[in-house]
Amino acid sequence: AQKVTQAQTEISVVEKEDVTLDCVYETRDTTYYLFWYKQPPSGELVFLIRRNSFDEQNEISGRYSWNFQKSTSSFNFTITASQVVDSAVYFCALSSFNTNAGKSTFGDGTTLTVKP
Amino acid sequence: DAGVIQSPRHEVTEMGQEVTLRCKPISGHDYLFWYRQTMMRGLELLIYFNNNVPIDDSGMPEDRFSAKMPNASFSTLKIQPSEPRDSAVYFCASSPGTAYGYTFGSGTRLTVV
């Protein structure tokens, strides 16, 4: 069975603080994919990033960075110098070819509030 | 591409009425998913299709819910009869496959009174 755990239900920070959203996953498959999605207060769900299990390179996109560590089964998301516009619910997800191919398992989400 | 298109954006209906939600996936995406989101239960997968064939409908709450995908460019989620506890935001999403993320539609906010 696959599982994604986002232990932080809610996080509140003040603007310009750095914040890390944790994601821990479980899978028996050796080939899998990890994703992050953002759901701002407007409600739409937006795909942010995909990583495959063979690529442990960290990725940086502007103020966003992702740290993938197979040794700890984690795929954490860091926002540097947070802004009010980063306030959203963030979901981590996992998919693999061998378990329910095509379908992603989502975490419960972390609600991030960035205060001015 | 216009993305995943859902209609209507908002639906208010009376208890007992039939409700039909519609979704047009992105062309070329082989997978289509229906999700429901509420404050209490979060994001729930209701059903998903691969190449128009239902693969897993274990998330459909009860027989009042049904979903169809008659062709690659159209899917419906029907609730008959609707109940107040069905009030939620229903999302449709499509994906090219396992290695890819989902593209979600804007959602349909359903209110059953």
PDB file of N, CA and C in Angstrom, chain B residues 4-13 18-24 34-35 74-79 88-92 105-112:
ATOM      1  N   VAL B   4      -8.511  21.629 -18.126  1.00  0.00           N
ATOM      2  CA  VAL B   4      -9.664  20.796 -17.796  1.00  0.00           C
ATOM      3  C   VAL B   4     -10.851  21.729 -17.555  1.00  0.00           C
ATOM      4  N   ILE B   5     -11.926  21.452 -18.230  1.00  0.00           N
ATOM      5  CA  ILE B   5     -13.089  22.335 -18.154  1.00  0.00           C
ATOM      6  C   ILE B   5     -14.218  21.634 -17.421  1.00  0.00           C
ATOM      7  N   GLN B   6     -14.674  22.270 -16.353  1.00  0.00           N
ATOM      8  CA  GLN B   6     -15.785  21.728 -15.581  1.00  0.00           C
ATOM      9  C   GLN B   6     -16.976  22.675 -15.675  1.00  0.00           C
ATOM     10  N   SER B   7     -18.150  22.078 -15.665  1.00  0.00           N
ATOM     11  CA  SER B   7     -19.369  22.886 -15.615  1.00  0.00           C
ATOM     12  C   SER B   7     -20.430  22.147 -14.818  1.00  0.00           C
ATOM     13  N   PRO B   8     -21.300  22.879 -14.135  1.00  0.00           N
ATOM     14  CA  PRO B   8     -21.229  24.316 -13.928  1.00  0.00           C
ATOM     15  C   PRO B   8     -20.174  24.668 -12.874  1.00  0.00           C
ATOM     16  N   ARG B   9     -19.898  25.914 -12.675  1.00  0.00           N
ATOM     17  CA  ARG B   9     -18.963  26.338 -11.619  1.00  0.00           C
ATOM     18  C   ARG B   9     -19.640  26.289 -10.255  1.00  0.00           C
ATOM     19  N   HIS B  10     -20.907  26.628 -10.260  1.00  0.00           N
ATOM     20  CA  HIS B  10     -21.702  26.607  -9.027  1.00  0.00           C
ATOM     21  C   HIS B  10     -23.047  25.958  -9.324  1.00  0.00           C
ATOM     22  N   GLU B  11     -23.519  25.202  -8.375  1.00  0.00           N
ATOM     23  CA  GLU B  11     -24.830  24.564  -8.522  1.00  0.00           C
ATOM     24  C   GLU B  11     -25.510  24.572  -7.165  1.00  0.00           C
ATOM     25  N   VAL B  12     -26.695  25.125  -7.146  1.00  0.00           N
ATOM     26  CA  VAL B  12     -27.513  25.073  -5.939  1.00  0.00           C
ATOM     27  C   VAL B  12     -28.771  24.311  -6.297  1.00  0.00           C
ATOM     28  N   THR B  13     -29.067  23.295  -5.536  1.00  0.00           N
ATOM     29  CA  THR B  13     -30.216  22.470  -5.853  1.00  0.00           C
ATOM     30  C   THR B  13     -30.926  22.062  -4.577  1.00  0.00           C
ATOM     31  N   GLU B  18     -31.920  15.681  -9.019  1.00  0.00           N
ATOM     32  CA  GLU B  18     -30.765  15.083  -9.701  1.00  0.00           C
ATOM     33  C   GLU B  18     -29.775  16.181 -10.078  1.00  0.00           C
ATOM     34  N   VAL B  19     -28.512  15.885  -9.884  1.00  0.00           N
ATOM     35  CA  VAL B  19     -27.459  16.831 -10.213  1.00  0.00           C
ATOM     36  C   VAL B  19     -26.471  16.157 -11.165  1.00  0.00           C
ATOM     37  N   THR B  20     -26.101  16.846 -12.207  1.00  0.00           N
ATOM     38  CA  THR B  20     -25.109  16.323 -13.143  1.00  0.00           C
ATOM     39  C   THR B  20     -23.960  17.303 -13.285  1.00  0.00           C
ATOM     40  N   LEU B  21     -22.782  16.816 -12.991  1.00  0.00           N
ATOM     41  CA  LEU B  21     -21.573  17.614 -13.135  1.00  0.00           C
ATOM     42  C   LEU B  21     -20.821  17.126 -14.372  1.00  0.00           C
ATOM     43  N   ARG B  22     -20.215  18.060 -15.080  1.00  0.00           N
ATOM     44  CA  ARG B  22     -19.596  17.721 -16.355  1.00  0.00           C
ATOM     45  C   ARG B  22     -18.116  18.083 -16.375  1.00  0.00           C
ATOM     46  N   CYS B  23     -17.379  17.318 -17.171  1.00  0.00           N
ATOM     47  CA  CYS B  23     -15.934  17.532 -17.245  1.00  0.00           C
ATOM     48  C   CYS B  23     -15.421  17.223 -18.636  1.00  0.00           C
ATOM     49  N   LYS B  24     -14.605  18.134 -19.138  1.00  0.00           N
ATOM     50  CA  LYS B  24     -13.904  17.902 -20.401  1.00  0.00           C
ATOM     51  C   LYS B  24     -12.408  17.860 -20.076  1.00  0.00           C
ATOM     52  N   TRP B  34     -12.312  11.986 -10.638  1.00  0.00           N
ATOM     53  CA  TRP B  34     -13.300  12.813  -9.953  1.00  0.00           C
ATOM     54  C   TRP B  34     -12.971  12.806  -8.456  1.00  0.00           C
ATOM     55  N   TYR B  35     -12.815  14.003  -7.899  1.00  0.00           N
ATOM     56  CA  TYR B  35     -12.548  14.168  -6.482  1.00  0.00           C
ATOM     57  C   TYR B  35     -13.646  15.015  -5.853  1.00  0.00           C
ATOM     58  N   PHE B  74     -15.173  13.648 -22.604  1.00  0.00           N
ATOM     59  CA  PHE B  74     -16.322  14.037 -21.798  1.00  0.00           C
ATOM     60  C   PHE B  74     -16.599  13.018 -20.696  1.00  0.00           C
ATOM     61  N   SER B  75     -16.881  13.554 -19.500  1.00  0.00           N
ATOM     62  CA  SER B  75     -17.273  12.696 -18.396  1.00  0.00           C
ATOM     63  C   SER B  75     -18.336  13.409 -17.573  1.00  0.00           C
ATOM     64  N   THR B  76     -19.199  12.628 -16.958  1.00  0.00           N
ATOM     65  CA  THR B  76     -20.216  13.179 -16.073  1.00  0.00           C
ATOM     66  C   THR B  76     -20.197  12.463 -14.737  1.00  0.00           C
ATOM     67  N   LEU B  77     -20.543  13.209 -13.715  1.00  0.00           N
ATOM     68  CA  LEU B  77     -20.758  12.669 -12.374  1.00  0.00           C
ATOM     69  C   LEU B  77     -22.183  13.051 -11.996  1.00  0.00           C
ATOM     70  N   LYS B  78     -22.986  12.038 -11.700  1.00  0.00           N
ATOM     71  CA  LYS B  78     -24.384  12.276 -11.429  1.00  0.00           C
ATOM     72  C   LYS B  78     -24.715  11.877  -9.997  1.00  0.00           C
ATOM     73  N   ILE B  79     -25.528  12.691  -9.361  1.00  0.00           N
ATOM     74  CA  ILE B  79     -26.014  12.382  -8.015  1.00  0.00           C
ATOM     75  C   ILE B  79     -27.536  12.393  -8.077  1.00  0.00           C
ATOM     76  N   ALA B  88     -20.383  20.092  -1.458  1.00  0.00           N
ATOM     77  CA  ALA B  88     -18.916  20.001  -1.495  1.00  0.00           C
ATOM     78  C   ALA B  88     -18.443  20.686  -2.772  1.00  0.00           C
ATOM     79  N   VAL B  89     -17.122  20.749  -2.920  1.00  0.00           N
ATOM     80  CA  VAL B  89     -16.542  21.128  -4.201  1.00  0.00           C
ATOM     81  C   VAL B  89     -16.096  19.852  -4.893  1.00  0.00           C
ATOM     82  N   TYR B  90     -16.553  19.681  -6.107  1.00  0.00           N
ATOM     83  CA  TYR B  90     -16.204  18.498  -6.885  1.00  0.00           C
ATOM     84  C   TYR B  90     -15.191  18.902  -7.956  1.00  0.00           C
ATOM     85  N   PHE B  91     -14.069  18.223  -7.933  1.00  0.00           N
ATOM     86  CA  PHE B  91     -13.011  18.498  -8.904  1.00  0.00           C
ATOM     87  C   PHE B  91     -12.895  17.348  -9.892  1.00  0.00           C
ATOM     88  N   CYS B  92     -12.671  17.719 -11.120  1.00  0.00           N
ATOM     89  CA  CYS B  92     -12.277  16.778 -12.142  1.00  0.00           C
ATOM     90  C   CYS B  92     -10.806  17.056 -12.453  1.00  0.00           C
ATOM     91  N   GLY B 105      -9.480  20.747 -12.925  1.00  0.00           N
ATOM     92  CA  GLY B 105     -10.418  21.771 -13.341  1.00  0.00           C
ATOM     93  C   GLY B 105     -10.654  22.753 -12.208  1.00  0.00           C
ATOM     94  N   SER B 106     -11.448  23.750 -12.485  1.00  0.00           N
ATOM     95  CA  SER B 106     -11.710  24.798 -11.494  1.00  0.00           C
ATOM     96  C   SER B 106     -12.657  24.357 -10.389  1.00  0.00           C
ATOM     97  N   GLY B 107     -13.298  23.209 -10.616  1.00  0.00           N
ATOM     98  CA  GLY B 107     -14.197  22.685  -9.597  1.00  0.00           C
ATOM     99  C   GLY B 107     -15.626  23.151  -9.787  1.00  0.00           C
ATOM    100  N   THR B 108     -16.541  22.357  -9.247  1.00  0.00           N
ATOM    101  CA  THR B 108     -17.955  22.721  -9.178  1.00  0.00           C
ATOM    102  C   THR B 108     -18.332  22.769  -7.714  1.00  0.00           C
ATOM    103  N   ARG B 109     -18.786  23.933  -7.275  1.00  0.00           N
ATOM    104  CA  ARG B 109     -19.240  24.051  -5.890  1.00  0.00           C
ATOM    105  C   ARG B 109     -20.708  23.701  -5.841  1.00  0.00           C
ATOM    106  N   LEU B 110     -21.018  22.577  -5.221  1.00  0.00           N
ATOM    107  CA  LEU B 110     -22.389  22.083  -5.131  1.00  0.00           C
ATOM    108  C   LEU B 110     -22.960  22.367  -3.757  1.00  0.00           C
ATOM    109  N   THR B 111     -24.123  22.974  -3.750  1.00  0.00           N
ATOM    110  CA  THR B 111     -24.848  23.212  -2.504  1.00  0.00           C
ATOM    111  C   THR B 111     -26.215  22.575  -2.636  1.00  0.00           C
ATOM    112  N   VAL B 112     -26.510  21.662  -1.743  1.00  0.00           N
ATOM    113  CA  VAL B 112     -27.812  21.007  -1.724  1.00  0.00           C
ATOM    114  C   VAL B 112     -28.562  21.500  -0.494  1.00  0.00           C
TER     115      VAL B 112
END
